[in-house]
């Protein structure tokens, strides 16, 4: 599939959106930016809520593909998650269907499988078809998004790559993150592969670098053409010295979702 020229980036003011705003244009993309928060230095960005169907339809009109990062990225009340992550994602898919946009890259999350026990050393990596076990209302909304993506492919022919993102930061900040970290550069590589791979229908992939301590299977992501170049292990000595190795008796350490399982961070707004 040729690279789409114009891509709508929702959630463009967020942490991951800000990183991708800086990295994706190098792949030849012209980004149309959308966020509920104004973006400094981007006067053409669309400032609107995912509940504003008219603004969303206008944002989608004429783009070749969509990277959907917008929504609540931590735990919140079900009502807030419902409005932002569930109804908002539905609104986006409806706008894409109405405007004939054929490819969406959906930011799912490792928290869709958060209660899955993490593999011990020597265990098989977790496959993408492992049963979903969300750890929060947030994780539940990502499970919904994956099902919505499958439905829109089966019913309407809208293709999606659902990326179960680990943690995308400049460098990992915890021992757990050594297993789920996705470098910004690898994040851009994965999104580019998801935008350009042919015949994806609805494909679920894990989003991380090819870490030495990896917990999940990147085979499906690599089948799209993703070639990760980074590994978190260069940060391991420092983080382990500060925090110690993960304790399998600690529920926070024993599950994929980490502290989302025991004491999830709460969305502040």
Coordinates of C-alpha atoms in Angstrom, one line a residue, residues 78-186:
X78 CA -17.1 5.0 33.9
X79 CA -19.1 8.0 32.8
X80 CA -16.0 9.9 31.7
X81 CA -14.5 6.8 30.0
X82 CA -17.9 6.2 28.3
X83 CA -18.1 9.7 26.8
X84 CA -14.5 10.1 25.8
X85 CA -13.1 6.7 24.9
X86 CA -16.2 4.7 24.0
X87 CA -18.6 7.1 22.5
X88 CA -15.8 9.3 21.2
X89 CA -14.1 6.4 19.4
X90 CA -17.5 5.4 17.9
X91 CA -18.0 9.0 16.7
X92 CA -14.6 8.8 15.0
X93 CA -15.3 5.5 13.2
X94 CA -18.7 6.8 12.0
X95 CA -17.0 10.0 10.7
X96 CA -14.4 7.8 8.9
X97 CA -17.1 5.6 7.4
X98 CA -19.2 8.6 6.2
X99 CA -16.2 10.2 4.6
X100 CA -14.8 7.1 3.1
X101 CA -11.5 6.9 5.0
X102 CA -10.2 3.3 4.6
X103 CA -7.5 3.0 7.2
X104 CA -7.3 3.8 11.0
X105 CA -4.5 3.1 13.4
X106 CA -6.1 2.8 16.8
X107 CA -4.2 3.3 20.0
X108 CA -5.2 0.4 22.1
X109 CA -3.3 -0.5 25.2
X110 CA -1.6 -3.2 27.2
X111 CA -4.3 -2.5 29.8
X112 CA -6.8 -4.4 27.6
X113 CA -4.9 -7.5 28.9
X114 CA -3.8 -6.0 32.2
X115 CA -4.8 -8.8 34.4
X116 CA -2.9 -11.3 32.3
X117 CA 0.0 -12.8 34.4
X118 CA 3.3 -11.6 33.1
X119 CA 5.6 -14.3 31.8
X120 CA 8.5 -15.5 33.8
X121 CA 11.9 -15.9 32.3
X122 CA 11.9 -18.7 29.9
X123 CA 8.1 -18.6 29.4
X124 CA 6.5 -18.2 26.0
X125 CA 5.8 -14.6 24.9
X126 CA 2.2 -13.5 25.2
X127 CA 0.4 -13.8 21.8
X128 CA -2.0 -11.2 20.4
X129 CA -4.9 -13.7 20.6
X130 CA -4.6 -14.1 24.4
X131 CA -8.0 -13.5 26.0
X132 CA -8.5 -9.9 26.9
X133 CA -8.5 -9.2 30.7
X134 CA -8.8 -5.4 31.1
X135 CA -7.5 -4.0 34.4
X136 CA -9.6 -0.8 34.5
X137 CA -12.5 1.0 32.9
X138 CA -9.7 2.5 30.7
X139 CA -8.6 -1.0 29.7
X140 CA -12.2 -2.0 29.1
X141 CA -12.6 1.0 26.7
X142 CA -9.6 -0.3 24.7
X143 CA -11.1 -3.7 24.5
X144 CA -14.3 -2.0 23.2
X145 CA -12.2 -0.1 20.6
X146 CA -10.7 -3.3 19.3
X147 CA -14.1 -4.9 19.0
X148 CA -15.4 -1.7 17.3
X149 CA -12.5 -1.9 14.8
X150 CA -13.4 -5.5 14.0
X151 CA -17.0 -4.6 13.5
X152 CA -16.2 -1.7 11.2
X153 CA -14.0 -4.0 9.1
X154 CA -16.6 -6.8 8.9
X155 CA -19.6 -4.4 8.4
X156 CA -18.2 -1.5 6.5
X157 CA -14.7 -2.4 5.2
X158 CA -12.8 0.1 7.3
X159 CA -9.4 -1.3 8.0
X160 CA -7.7 -0.9 11.4
X161 CA -4.4 -1.8 13.0
X162 CA -5.0 -1.8 16.8
X163 CA -1.8 -1.2 18.6
X164 CA -1.6 -2.3 22.2
X165 CA 0.8 0.3 23.3
X166 CA 3.1 -0.4 26.2
X167 CA 4.8 2.9 27.4
X168 CA 6.2 5.3 24.8
X169 CA 8.7 7.7 26.5
X170 CA 12.2 8.9 25.7
X171 CA 13.5 6.3 28.1
X172 CA 11.9 3.8 30.5
X173 CA 11.3 5.0 34.1
X174 CA 10.7 1.7 35.9
X175 CA 11.8 -1.9 35.9
X176 CA 8.4 -3.0 34.6
X177 CA 8.8 -0.5 31.7
X178 CA 11.9 -2.4 30.6
X179 CA 9.5 -5.0 29.3
X180 CA 6.9 -2.8 27.7
X181 CA 8.9 0.3 26.5
X182 CA 8.5 1.6 23.0
X183 CA 11.1 4.2 22.0
X184 CA 9.6 7.2 20.2
X185 CA 11.6 6.2 17.1
X186 CA 10.2 2.7 17.2

